Structure formats: C-alpha cells, structure tokens
PDB file of C-alpha atoms and ligand atoms in Angstrom:
ATOM      1  CA  MET A   1      51.793  94.345 -12.269  1.00 54.00           C
ATOM      2  CA  MET A   2      51.749  93.089  -8.371  1.00 56.00           C
ATOM      3  CA  ALA A   3      49.396  89.818  -8.335  1.00 59.00           C
ATOM      4  CA  PRO A   4      46.584  89.974  -5.213  1.00 58.00           C
ATOM      5  CA  ASP A   5      47.998  88.371  -1.832  1.00 54.00           C
ATOM      6  CA  ILE A   6      45.123  85.276  -1.597  1.00 61.00           C
ATOM      7  CA  THR A   7      46.995  84.601   1.603  1.00 80.00           C
ATOM      8  CA  GLU A   8      46.329  88.016   3.853  1.00 93.00           C
ATOM      9  CA  PRO A   9      44.984  87.052   6.538  1.00 98.00           C
ATOM     10  CA  ARG A  10      41.361  88.256   7.716  1.00 98.00           C
ATOM     11  CA  ILE A  11      41.340  89.907  10.125  1.00 98.00           C
ATOM     12  CA  VAL A  12      37.669  90.439  12.337  1.00 98.00           C
ATOM     13  CA  VAL A  13      37.429  92.639  15.412  1.00 99.00           C
ATOM     14  CA  LEU A  14      34.997  92.820  17.995  1.00 99.00           C
ATOM     15  CA  ALA A  15      34.502  95.436  19.763  1.00 98.00           C
ATOM     16  CA  SER A  16      31.169  97.290  22.451  1.00 98.00           C
ATOM     17  CA  GLY A  17      31.750 100.936  22.998  1.00 97.00           C
ATOM     18  CA  ASN A  18      34.546 103.448  21.969  1.00 98.00           C
ATOM     19  CA  GLY A  19      36.433 101.556  19.767  1.00 98.00           C
ATOM     20  CA  THR A  20      39.439 103.342  19.898  1.00 98.00           C
ATOM     21  CA  ASN A  21      41.556 100.719  20.145  1.00 98.00           C
ATOM     22  CA  LEU A  22      39.613  99.462  16.513  1.00 99.00           C
ATOM     23  CA  GLN A  23      40.951 102.794  14.862  1.00 98.00           C
ATOM     24  CA  THR A  24      44.440 102.534  15.665  1.00 98.00           C
ATOM     25  CA  LEU A  25      43.819  98.929  14.400  1.00 98.00           C
ATOM     26  CA  ILE A  26      42.383 100.805  10.911  1.00 98.00           C
ATOM     27  CA  ASP A  27      45.044 102.610  10.924  1.00 98.00           C
ATOM     28  CA  ALA A  28      47.598 100.265  11.217  1.00 98.00           C
ATOM     29  CA  THR A  29      46.043  97.909   8.316  1.00 98.00           C
ATOM     30  CA  ALA A  30      45.149 100.684   6.567  1.00 97.00           C
ATOM     31  CA  SER A  31      49.183 100.916   5.926  1.00 96.00           C
ATOM     32  CA  GLN A  32      50.532  99.340   1.921  1.00 92.00           C
ATOM     33  CA  ASP A  33      52.448  96.935   3.778  1.00 95.00           C
ATOM     34  CA  PHE A  34      50.587  95.876   6.610  1.00 98.00           C
ATOM     35  CA  PRO A  35      49.756  91.687   6.596  1.00 97.00           C
ATOM     36  CA  GLY A  36      46.303  91.459   6.953  1.00 98.00           C
ATOM     37  CA  LYS A  37      43.199  93.652   6.272  1.00 98.00           C
ATOM     38  CA  ILE A  38      40.242  93.935   9.094  1.00 98.00           C
ATOM     39  CA  VAL A  39      36.689  92.526   6.594  1.00 98.00           C
ATOM     40  CA  ALA A  40      34.799  93.586   9.414  1.00 98.00           C
ATOM     41  CA  VAL A  41      33.744  94.926  12.694  1.00 99.00           C
ATOM     42  CA  GLY A  42      31.011  93.420  14.947  1.00 98.00           C
ATOM     43  CA  CYS A  43      29.362  94.799  17.744  1.00 98.00           C
ATOM     44  CA  ASN A  44      26.520  93.465  20.291  1.00 98.00           C
ATOM     45  CA  ARG A  45      25.355  97.495  21.328  1.00 98.00           C
ATOM     46  CA  PRO A  46      23.978  99.288  17.860  1.00 98.00           C
ATOM     47  CA  GLN A  47      24.886 102.840  19.485  1.00 98.00           C
ATOM     48  CA  ALA A  48      28.553 101.894  20.208  1.00 98.00           C
ATOM     49  CA  PHE A  49      30.671 104.375  17.914  1.00 98.00           C
ATOM     50  CA  ALA A  50      33.335 101.854  16.995  1.00 98.00           C
ATOM     51  CA  LEU A  51      30.336 101.290  14.144  1.00 98.00           C
ATOM     52  CA  GLU A  52      30.752 104.390  13.144  1.00 98.00           C
ATOM     53  CA  ARG A  53      34.708 103.760  12.879  1.00 99.00           C
ATOM     54  CA  ALA A  54      34.135 100.785  10.913  1.00 98.00           C
ATOM     55  CA  SER A  55      31.675 102.755   8.149  1.00 98.00           C
ATOM     56  CA  GLN A  56      34.314 106.425   8.010  1.00 98.00           C
ATOM     57  CA  ALA A  57      36.878 103.617   7.119  1.00 98.00           C
ATOM     58  CA  GLY A  58      34.578 101.772   4.466  1.00 98.00           C
ATOM     59  CA  ILE A  59      34.763  98.648   6.524  1.00 98.00           C
ATOM     60  CA  GLU A  60      31.526  96.085   6.548  1.00 98.00           C
ATOM     61  CA  THR A  61      29.774  95.876  10.110  1.00 98.00           C
ATOM     62  CA  PHE A  62      27.478  93.583  11.922  1.00 98.00           C
ATOM     63  CA  THR A  63      25.903  94.248  14.729  1.00 98.00           C
ATOM     64  CA  VAL A  64      23.787  91.218  17.067  1.00 98.00           C
ATOM     65  CA  ASP A  65      22.067  92.699  20.127  1.00 98.00           C
ATOM     66  CA  HIS A  66      22.665  91.140  23.374  1.00 98.00           C
ATOM     67  CA  THR A  67      19.403  92.696  24.805  1.00 98.00           C
ATOM     68  CA  GLU A  68      17.704  90.745  21.653  1.00 98.00           C
ATOM     69  CA  HIS A  69      18.418  87.528  22.816  1.00 98.00           C
ATOM     70  CA  ASP A  70      17.108  85.325  26.091  1.00 98.00           C
ATOM     71  CA  SER A  71      20.657  83.478  26.808  1.00 98.00           C
ATOM     72  CA  ARG A  72      24.203  84.042  25.810  1.00 98.00           C
ATOM     73  CA  GLU A  73      23.771  81.343  23.680  1.00 98.00           C
ATOM     74  CA  SER A  74      21.616  82.169  21.763  1.00 98.00           C
ATOM     75  CA  PHE A  75      23.487  85.593  21.619  1.00 98.00           C
ATOM     76  CA  ASP A  76      27.059  83.312  20.702  1.00 98.00           C
ATOM     77  CA  THR A  77      25.378  81.369  17.945  1.00 98.00           C
ATOM     78  CA  ALA A  78      23.956  83.971  16.194  1.00 98.00           C
ATOM     79  CA  LEU A  79      27.241  86.273  16.426  1.00 98.00           C
ATOM     80  CA  ARG A  80      29.370  82.880  14.720  1.00 98.00           C
ATOM     81  CA  ALA A  81      27.038  83.084  11.666  1.00 98.00           C
ATOM     82  CA  GLU A  82      27.855  87.205  11.734  1.00 98.00           C
ATOM     83  CA  ILE A  83      31.576  86.468  12.004  1.00 98.00           C
ATOM     84  CA  ASP A  84      32.125  82.778   9.620  1.00 98.00           C
ATOM     85  CA  ARG A  85      30.132  85.334   6.696  1.00 98.00           C
ATOM     86  CA  TYR A  86      33.887  86.852   6.354  1.00 98.00           C
ATOM     87  CA  ALA A  87      35.741  83.871   7.403  1.00 98.00           C
ATOM     88  CA  PRO A  88      38.028  84.840   9.243  1.00 98.00           C
ATOM     89  CA  ASP A  89      41.662  84.136  10.018  1.00 98.00           C
ATOM     90  CA  LEU A  90      41.989  85.816  13.638  1.00 98.00           C
ATOM     91  CA  LEU A  91      39.115  87.455  15.750  1.00 98.00           C
ATOM     92  CA  VAL A  92      40.378  90.281  17.380  1.00 99.00           C
ATOM     93  CA  LEU A  93      38.580  91.541  20.794  1.00 98.00           C
ATOM     94  CA  ALA A  94      38.788  95.007  21.268  1.00 98.00           C
ATOM     95  CA  GLY A  95      36.957  96.622  24.038  1.00 98.00           C
ATOM     96  CA  PHE A  96      34.437  93.698  23.750  1.00 98.00           C
ATOM     97  CA  MET A  97      32.434  93.452  26.690  1.00 98.00           C
ATOM     98  CA  ARG A  98      30.243  90.292  26.586  1.00 98.00           C
ATOM     99  CA  ILE A  99      31.403  87.092  27.813  1.00 98.00           C
ATOM    100  CA  LEU A 100      31.568  83.951  25.197  1.00 98.00           C
ATOM    101  CA  THR A 101      31.097  80.944  25.905  1.00 98.00           C
ATOM    102  CA  THR A 102      33.363  78.002  25.858  1.00 97.00           C
ATOM    103  CA  GLU A 103      31.247  76.223  22.503  1.00 97.00           C
ATOM    104  CA  PHE A 104      32.154  80.080  20.977  1.00 98.00           C
ATOM    105  CA  VAL A 105      35.837  79.804  22.354  1.00 98.00           C
ATOM    106  CA  ARG A 106      35.935  76.685  21.177  1.00 97.00           C
ATOM    107  CA  ARG A 107      35.415  77.642  17.557  1.00 98.00           C
ATOM    108  CA  TYR A 108      37.554  79.942  16.962  1.00 98.00           C
ATOM    109  CA  HIS A 109      40.415  78.517  19.188  1.00 97.00           C
ATOM    110  CA  GLY A 110      44.010  79.674  18.454  1.00 98.00           C
ATOM    111  CA  ILE A 111      42.579  82.738  16.429  1.00 98.00           C
ATOM    112  CA  MET A 112      41.042  84.995  19.092  1.00 98.00           C
ATOM    113  CA  ILE A 113      43.010  87.342  20.986  1.00 98.00           C
ATOM    114  CA  ASN A 114      41.967  90.073  23.570  1.00 98.00           C
ATOM    115  CA  ILE A 115      43.092  93.047  25.133  1.00 98.00           C
ATOM    116  CA  HIS A 116      43.268  93.414  28.545  1.00 98.00           C
ATOM    117  CA  PRO A 117      43.014  96.257  30.726  1.00 98.00           C
ATOM    118  CA  SER A 118      45.133  95.101  33.666  1.00 98.00           C
ATOM    119  CA  LEU A 119      48.766  93.006  34.347  1.00 98.00           C
ATOM    120  CA  LEU A 120      47.384  89.206  33.721  1.00 98.00           C
ATOM    121  CA  PRO A 121      47.216  87.645  36.103  1.00 98.00           C
ATOM    122  CA  ARG A 122      46.103  89.780  38.578  1.00 98.00           C
ATOM    123  CA  TYR A 123      42.341  91.310  37.828  1.00 98.00           C
ATOM    124  CA  THR A 124      40.858  89.528  35.471  1.00 98.00           C
ATOM    125  CA  GLY A 125      37.222  91.208  34.991  1.00 97.00           C
ATOM    126  CA  LEU A 126      35.949  94.106  35.220  1.00 98.00           C
ATOM    127  CA  GLY A 127      37.156  97.720  37.380  1.00 98.00           C
ATOM    128  CA  THR A 128      40.282  96.785  36.724  1.00 98.00           C
ATOM    129  CA  HIS A 129      41.581  99.891  37.205  1.00 98.00           C
ATOM    130  CA  GLN A 130      39.974 100.965  40.352  1.00 98.00           C
ATOM    131  CA  ARG A 131      41.156  97.282  41.672  1.00 98.00           C
ATOM    132  CA  ALA A 132      44.747  98.063  41.220  1.00 98.00           C
ATOM    133  CA  LEU A 133      44.358 101.834  43.312  1.00 98.00           C
ATOM    134  CA  ASP A 134      42.562 100.146  45.529  1.00 98.00           C
ATOM    135  CA  ALA A 135      45.345  97.237  46.178  1.00 98.00           C
ATOM    136  CA  GLY A 136      47.900 100.469  46.339  1.00 98.00           C
ATOM    137  CA  ASP A 137      49.623  99.072  43.559  1.00 98.00           C
ATOM    138  CA  LYS A 138      52.742 100.900  42.244  1.00 97.00           C
ATOM    139  CA  VAL A 139      52.075  99.357  38.430  1.00 98.00           C
ATOM    140  CA  HIS A 140      49.398  98.262  36.656  1.00 98.00           C
ATOM    141  CA  GLY A 141      48.970  98.100  32.655  1.00 98.00           C
ATOM    142  CA  VAL A 142      47.899  95.809  29.815  1.00 98.00           C
ATOM    143  CA  SER A 143      47.705  92.601  28.650  1.00 98.00           C
ATOM    144  CA  ILE A 144      46.952  90.729  25.231  1.00 98.00           C
ATOM    145  CA  HIS A 145      46.238  87.370  25.289  1.00 98.00           C
ATOM    146  CA  PHE A 146      44.581  84.193  23.545  1.00 98.00           C
ATOM    147  CA  VAL A 147      41.232  84.039  24.857  1.00 98.00           C
ATOM    148  CA  THR A 148      40.674  80.770  26.039  1.00 97.00           C
ATOM    149  CA  GLU A 149      37.933  79.223  28.322  1.00 94.00           C
ATOM    150  CA  ASP A 150      39.320  80.446  31.414  1.00 95.00           C
ATOM    151  CA  LEU A 151      37.604  84.268  31.506  1.00 96.00           C
ATOM    152  CA  ASP A 152      41.021  86.752  30.760  1.00 96.00           C
ATOM    153  CA  GLY A 153      43.390  83.373  31.896  1.00 97.00           C
ATOM    154  CA  GLY A 154      44.361  82.271  28.125  1.00 97.00           C
ATOM    155  CA  PRO A 155      47.990  82.882  27.583  1.00 98.00           C
ATOM    156  CA  VAL A 156      49.405  86.525  27.841  1.00 98.00           C
ATOM    157  CA  ILE A 157      51.975  87.227  24.380  1.00 98.00           C
ATOM    158  CA  ALA A 158      52.694  90.532  25.551  1.00 98.00           C
ATOM    159  CA  GLN A 159      52.016  93.467  28.538  1.00 98.00           C
ATOM    160  CA  ALA A 160      52.937  96.673  29.033  1.00 98.00           C
ATOM    161  CA  GLU A 161      53.241  98.689  32.214  1.00 98.00           C
ATOM    162  CA  VAL A 162      52.267 102.178  33.379  1.00 98.00           C
ATOM    163  CA  MET A 163      53.457 103.347  36.764  1.00 98.00           C
ATOM    164  CA  ILE A 164      50.225 104.827  39.348  1.00 98.00           C
ATOM    165  CA  SER A 165      50.755 108.220  40.648  1.00 97.00           C
ATOM    166  CA  PRO A 166      50.388 109.080  43.962  1.00 94.00           C
ATOM    167  CA  GLU A 167      47.417 111.308  43.202  1.00 95.00           C
ATOM    168  CA  GLU A 168      46.077 108.973  40.005  1.00 98.00           C
ATOM    169  CA  SER A 169      41.837 108.050  39.753  1.00 98.00           C
ATOM    170  CA  ALA A 170      40.655 105.696  37.770  1.00 98.00           C
ATOM    171  CA  ALA A 171      40.076 107.929  34.997  1.00 98.00           C
ATOM    172  CA  SER A 172      43.783 109.434  34.261  1.00 98.00           C
ATOM    173  CA  LEU A 173      45.103 105.195  35.045  1.00 98.00           C
ATOM    174  CA  ALA A 174      42.584 103.799  32.067  1.00 98.00           C
ATOM    175  CA  GLU A 175      43.907 107.132  30.218  1.00 98.00           C
ATOM    176  CA  LYS A 176      47.908 106.176  30.762  1.00 98.00           C
ATOM    177  CA  VAL A 177      46.348 102.685  30.213  1.00 98.00           C
ATOM    178  CA  ARG A 178      44.766 103.227  26.640  1.00 98.00           C
ATOM    179  CA  VAL A 179      48.036 104.857  25.459  1.00 98.00           C
ATOM    180  CA  LYS A 180      49.746 101.193  26.011  1.00 98.00           C
ATOM    181  CA  GLU A 181      47.099  99.483  24.800  1.00 98.00           C
ATOM    182  CA  HIS A 182      47.009 101.409  21.688  1.00 98.00           C
ATOM    183  CA  LEU A 183      50.874 101.248  20.896  1.00 98.00           C
ATOM    184  CA  LEU A 184      50.748  96.999  21.474  1.00 98.00           C
ATOM    185  CA  TYR A 185      47.757  95.840  20.130  1.00 98.00           C
ATOM    186  CA  PRO A 186      48.255  96.954  16.552  1.00 98.00           C
ATOM    187  CA  ILE A 187      52.101  95.190  16.836  1.00 98.00           C
ATOM    188  CA  VAL A 188      50.400  91.826  18.079  1.00 98.00           C
ATOM    189  CA  VAL A 189      48.197  92.011  15.117  1.00 98.00           C
ATOM    190  CA  ARG A 190      51.329  92.338  12.905  1.00 98.00           C
ATOM    191  CA  TRP A 191      52.955  89.801  14.416  1.00 98.00           C
ATOM    192  CA  TYR A 192      50.026  87.218  14.287  1.00 98.00           C
ATOM    193  CA  CYS A 193      49.498  88.133  10.815  1.00 98.00           C
ATOM    194  CA  GLU A 194      53.215  87.421   9.787  1.00 97.00           C
ATOM    195  CA  GLY A 195      53.160  83.979  11.466  1.00 97.00           C
ATOM    196  CA  ARG A 196      54.930  84.827  14.163  1.00 97.00           C
ATOM    197  CA  LEU A 197      52.227  84.310  16.328  1.00 98.00           C
ATOM    198  CA  LYS A 198      50.605  81.052  17.594  1.00 98.00           C
ATOM    199  CA  MET A 199      49.139  78.846  20.230  1.00 98.00           C
ATOM    200  CA  GLU A 200      50.208  75.462  20.792  1.00 96.00           C
ATOM    201  CA  ALA A 201      49.089  72.723  23.617  1.00 93.00           C
ATOM    202  CA  ASP A 202      47.550  76.217  25.414  1.00 92.00           C
ATOM    203  CA  ARG A 203      51.128  78.335  25.082  1.00 97.00           C
ATOM    204  CA  VAL A 204      52.052  80.882  23.352  1.00 98.00           C
ATOM    205  CA  HIS A 205      54.719  80.090  20.367  1.00 98.00           C
ATOM    206  CA  PHE A 206      56.902  83.144  18.835  1.00 97.00           C
ATOM    207  CA  ASP A 207      58.749  82.573  15.765  1.00 96.00           C
ATOM    208  CA  GLY A 208      58.556  78.581  15.959  1.00 96.00           C
ATOM    209  CA  ALA A 209      59.237  78.692  19.883  1.00 97.00           C
ATOM    210  CA  PRO A 210      57.393  78.976  22.952  1.00 97.00           C
ATOM    211  CA  LEU A 211      57.387  81.915  24.963  1.00 97.00           C
ATOM    212  CA  PRO A 212      59.032  81.506  28.310  1.00 95.00           C
ATOM    213  CA  LYS A 213      57.237  84.392  29.615  1.00 96.00           C
ATOM    214  CA  PRO A 214      54.989  87.740  28.284  1.00 97.00           C
ATOM    215  CA  LEU A 215      56.665  90.036  26.160  1.00 96.00           C
ATOM    216  CA  TYR A 216      57.019  92.783  28.629  1.00 97.00           C
ATOM    217  CA  LEU A 217      57.164  96.282  28.026  1.00 97.00           C
ATOM    218  CA  ALA A 218      58.641  98.130  30.619  1.00 97.00           C
ATOM    219  CA  GLU A 219      58.410 101.771  31.771  1.00 94.00           C
ATOM    220  CA  GLU A 220      60.811 104.111  33.268  1.00 83.00           C
ATOM    221  CA  GLU A 221      60.444 105.163  36.684  1.00 71.00           C
TER     222      GLU A 221
HETATM  223  N1  LIG B   1      35.532  84.996  27.062  1.00 85.99           N
HETATM  224  C1  LIG B   1      36.035  84.149  27.432  1.00 85.99           C
HETATM  225  N2  LIG B   1      35.367  82.994  27.226  1.00 85.99           N
HETATM  226  N3  LIG B   1      36.977  84.248  27.341  1.00 85.99           N
HETATM  227  C2  LIG B   1      37.949  85.281  27.598  1.00 85.99           C
HETATM  228  O1  LIG B   1      38.809  85.628  28.237  1.00 85.99           O
HETATM  229  C3  LIG B   1      36.673  86.823  27.167  1.00 85.99           C
HETATM  230  C4  LIG B   1      35.785  86.316  26.904  1.00 85.99           C
HETATM  231  C5  LIG B   1      34.640  87.285  26.732  1.00 85.99           C
HETATM  232  C6  LIG B   1      35.256  89.095  26.816  1.00 85.99           C
HETATM  233  C7  LIG B   1      37.045  90.332  27.062  1.00 85.99           C
HETATM  234  C8  LIG B   1      36.966  90.530  28.728  1.00 85.99           C
HETATM  235  C9  LIG B   1      38.130  91.476  29.570  1.00 85.99           C
HETATM  236  O2  LIG B   1      39.298  91.980  29.003  1.00 85.99           O
HETATM  237  C10 LIG B   1      36.705  88.747  27.143  1.00 85.99           C
HETATM  238  C11 LIG B   1      37.204  87.381  27.408  1.00 85.99           C
HETATM  239  C12 LIG B   1      33.632  91.524  29.271  1.00 85.99           C
HETATM  240  C13 LIG B   1      33.257  90.478  30.675  1.00 85.99           C
HETATM  241  C14 LIG B   1      32.024  91.171  31.815  1.00 85.99           C
HETATM  242  O3  LIG B   1      31.775  90.600  32.584  1.00 85.99           O
HETATM  243  C15 LIG B   1      34.931  90.091  31.729  1.00 85.99           C
HETATM  244  C16 LIG B   1      35.771  90.236  30.625  1.00 85.99           C
HETATM  245  C17 LIG B   1      35.624  90.536  29.913  1.00 85.99           C
HETATM  246  C18 LIG B   1      34.182  90.952  29.039  1.00 85.99           C
HETATM  247  N4  LIG B   1      31.081  91.487  30.991  1.00 85.99           N
HETATM  248  C19 LIG B   1      29.520  91.537  31.088  1.00 85.99           C
HETATM  249  C20 LIG B   1      29.019  89.888  31.001  1.00 85.99           C
HETATM  250  O4  LIG B   1      27.780  89.440  31.530  1.00 85.99           O
HETATM  251  C21 LIG B   1      28.716  92.045  31.069  1.00 85.99           C
HETATM  252  C22 LIG B   1      30.300  93.566  30.933  1.00 85.99           C
HETATM  253  C23 LIG B   1      28.602  94.800  30.400  1.00 85.99           C
HETATM  254  O5  LIG B   1      27.481  94.744  29.562  1.00 85.99           O
HETATM  255  O6  LIG B   1      29.194  96.437  30.926  1.00 85.99           O
HETATM  256  O7  LIG B   1      29.206  88.954  29.473  1.00 85.99           O
HETATM  257  O8  LIG B   1      37.270  91.947  30.467  1.00 85.99           O
HETATM  258  C1  LIG B   2      40.229  98.799  26.578  1.00 85.99           C
HETATM  259  O1  LIG B   2      40.681  99.698  27.488  1.00 85.99           O
HETATM  260  C2  LIG B   2      40.065  97.673  26.847  1.00 85.99           C
HETATM  261  O2  LIG B   2      41.595  97.394  27.789  1.00 85.99           O
HETATM  262  C3  LIG B   2      38.969  97.849  27.464  1.00 85.99           C
HETATM  263  O3  LIG B   2      37.629  98.845  27.504  1.00 85.99           O
HETATM  264  C4  LIG B   2      38.668  99.767  26.951  1.00 85.99           C
HETATM  265  C5  LIG B   2      38.258 100.017  25.251  1.00 85.99           C
HETATM  266  O4  LIG B   2      38.413 100.792  25.055  1.00 85.99           O
HETATM  267  N1  LIG B   2      38.474  96.108  27.754  1.00 85.99           N
HETATM  268  C6  LIG B   2      37.925  95.687  28.890  1.00 85.99           C
HETATM  269  O5  LIG B   2      37.503  96.108  29.261  1.00 85.99           O
HETATM  270  C7  LIG B   2      37.045  93.926  28.190  1.00 85.99           C
HETATM  271  N2  LIG B   2      36.112  94.023  29.027  1.00 85.99           N
HETATM  272  P1  LIG B   2      37.984 101.478  23.386  1.00 85.99           P
HETATM  273  O6  LIG B   2      37.217 101.048  23.157  1.00 85.99           O
HETATM  274  O7  LIG B   2      38.462 102.488  23.429  1.00 85.99           O
HETATM  275  O8  LIG B   2      38.917 100.541  22.575  1.00 85.99           O
END
C-alpha cells in the first residue's frame, strides 16, 4: 500500500465568476499523478458559478461577500481568515475581481499567482481585450504572474499569445484568449506544485535559476 503523501501542496483558488479556469484546474488536479490538491474555493460573489463547479467536484467552498464590507481592509481581513483555515501552500487567483490590499498581498508573498488576460506589461487592470483592439494590436494574449502589491505588475511566469484578426470583437478575442488560459494555467500550477517555480527577490526562479524572461507560447501566423 502506498503511504499518503503528506507533502502534497494545498491549493486554495479564488474566483469571482463563471470559473472556467477553476474548472480546468479541478480537472487537472483530479488526475492521480497531479502533485497538488485543491482544498478550497473562495468567492466574493455568492452567486458565482465557480462555487457550483467546486461543489460539484466535492471541494469545500467559502464566500466573503465584498458588498457586506465597508472597506477593503475589512473584506481582506475576513477573506484571510477563511483562507488561513485551509493553510494553503499556493493561492491561485482565477478570474478574481477584487483588488487586494498590501497587507493581504504580503501575507501570501511568493505563494499567490494570477492569470491576467493580456500580454503584460501591456494592459494592466480591466477591459484588456477592448483596449488591445482599440490600440490596433496584432497580437494579444494571457499572462500568469506572481501577485505583488503592484497591480498586475508582479513578475511574469508564462505567457501565451493569440493573433488578432481583422474582424475581431472583444468577445471573440476573449474566447481565443480563454483557450490559451485553459492550456497554460494547469501547466504553471503543476510546476509550482512540483517545486520548480519560486519567486525570489521579486524574480521568477525556474528549476533553481532565475528565469531571464517569461516562458512564451507563440502562435503561428
Ligand atoms: N491585487 C493586488 N494587490 N495585486 C494584483 O496584481 C492583483 C490584485 C487583485 C486582483 C487580478 C487583476 C487582473 O488580473 C488581481 C491582481 C480586479 C481589478 C479591479 O479593478 C483589477 C485587476 C485585477 C482584478 N477590480 C475592481 C476593484 O475595485 C472591481 C471590478 C469588479 O468587481 O468587476 O477591486 O486583472
Ligand atoms: C479570465 O479570462 C481571466 O483571465 C480574467 O477573467 C476571466 C475569468 O474567467 N481575469 C480578470 O479579468 C481579472 N481581472 P473564468 O471565471 O471563466 O475563469
């Protein structure tokens, strides 16, 4: 009989909406050989479909409704209390839509990652697809980064690009980007759980060496 692996990294995922990225992580971690386990899913919106997905998979959930808090500090303090019950080794933001306070970010320094729908450093913040279209960009994509106090400014781990076609809309572009998100996030989470990925002195280290630039998944023209 195999001994239970007590070192298996414990993952908490935070989401706000539909949770398609969460779903790909649920599916990936369900595989026997995945080196980590989603122990809880947290949400700031009680109606988020992400909560449904977690429950369906038998994963514990918690909700901290931001509309019931009158400051970001109060919301973040409540969120931290919930998260810390699960003693996570990795905190994954997957479509999580609330800006986090400095105190929160410090608490999970080096163990929190985010998926952002643009090729950072281009287009931090919201509305990235429309902004890429408005700028007349030919390429767009997704970035996965360690979360620091600097909004969408933490060190980038990996990126995947998509081509913007002449007849592109923000909706069609979001869909293209999402396909890459679903491809990339499980890979990066696996690397983290395998101990291959670390943030040291605000730089990404991969297999023990600083990563000179983000891993980049290019698209054919
Ligand atoms: N917090 C910190 N400190 N640093 C980061 O890098 C963060 C973060 C919190 C969330 C995700 C980010 C994204 O990938 C993220 C990165 C929400 C907003 C935002 O403006 C901006 C960036 C991100 C997420 N949120 C509004 C707010 O007032 C609310 C918008 C809404 O509820 O729809 O918090 O894009
Ligand atoms: C994803 O495209 C993610 O990159 C983006 O929201 C979507 C969530 O989809 N994140 C942000 O915009 C963060 N501000 P999902 O809920 O289906 O995973």
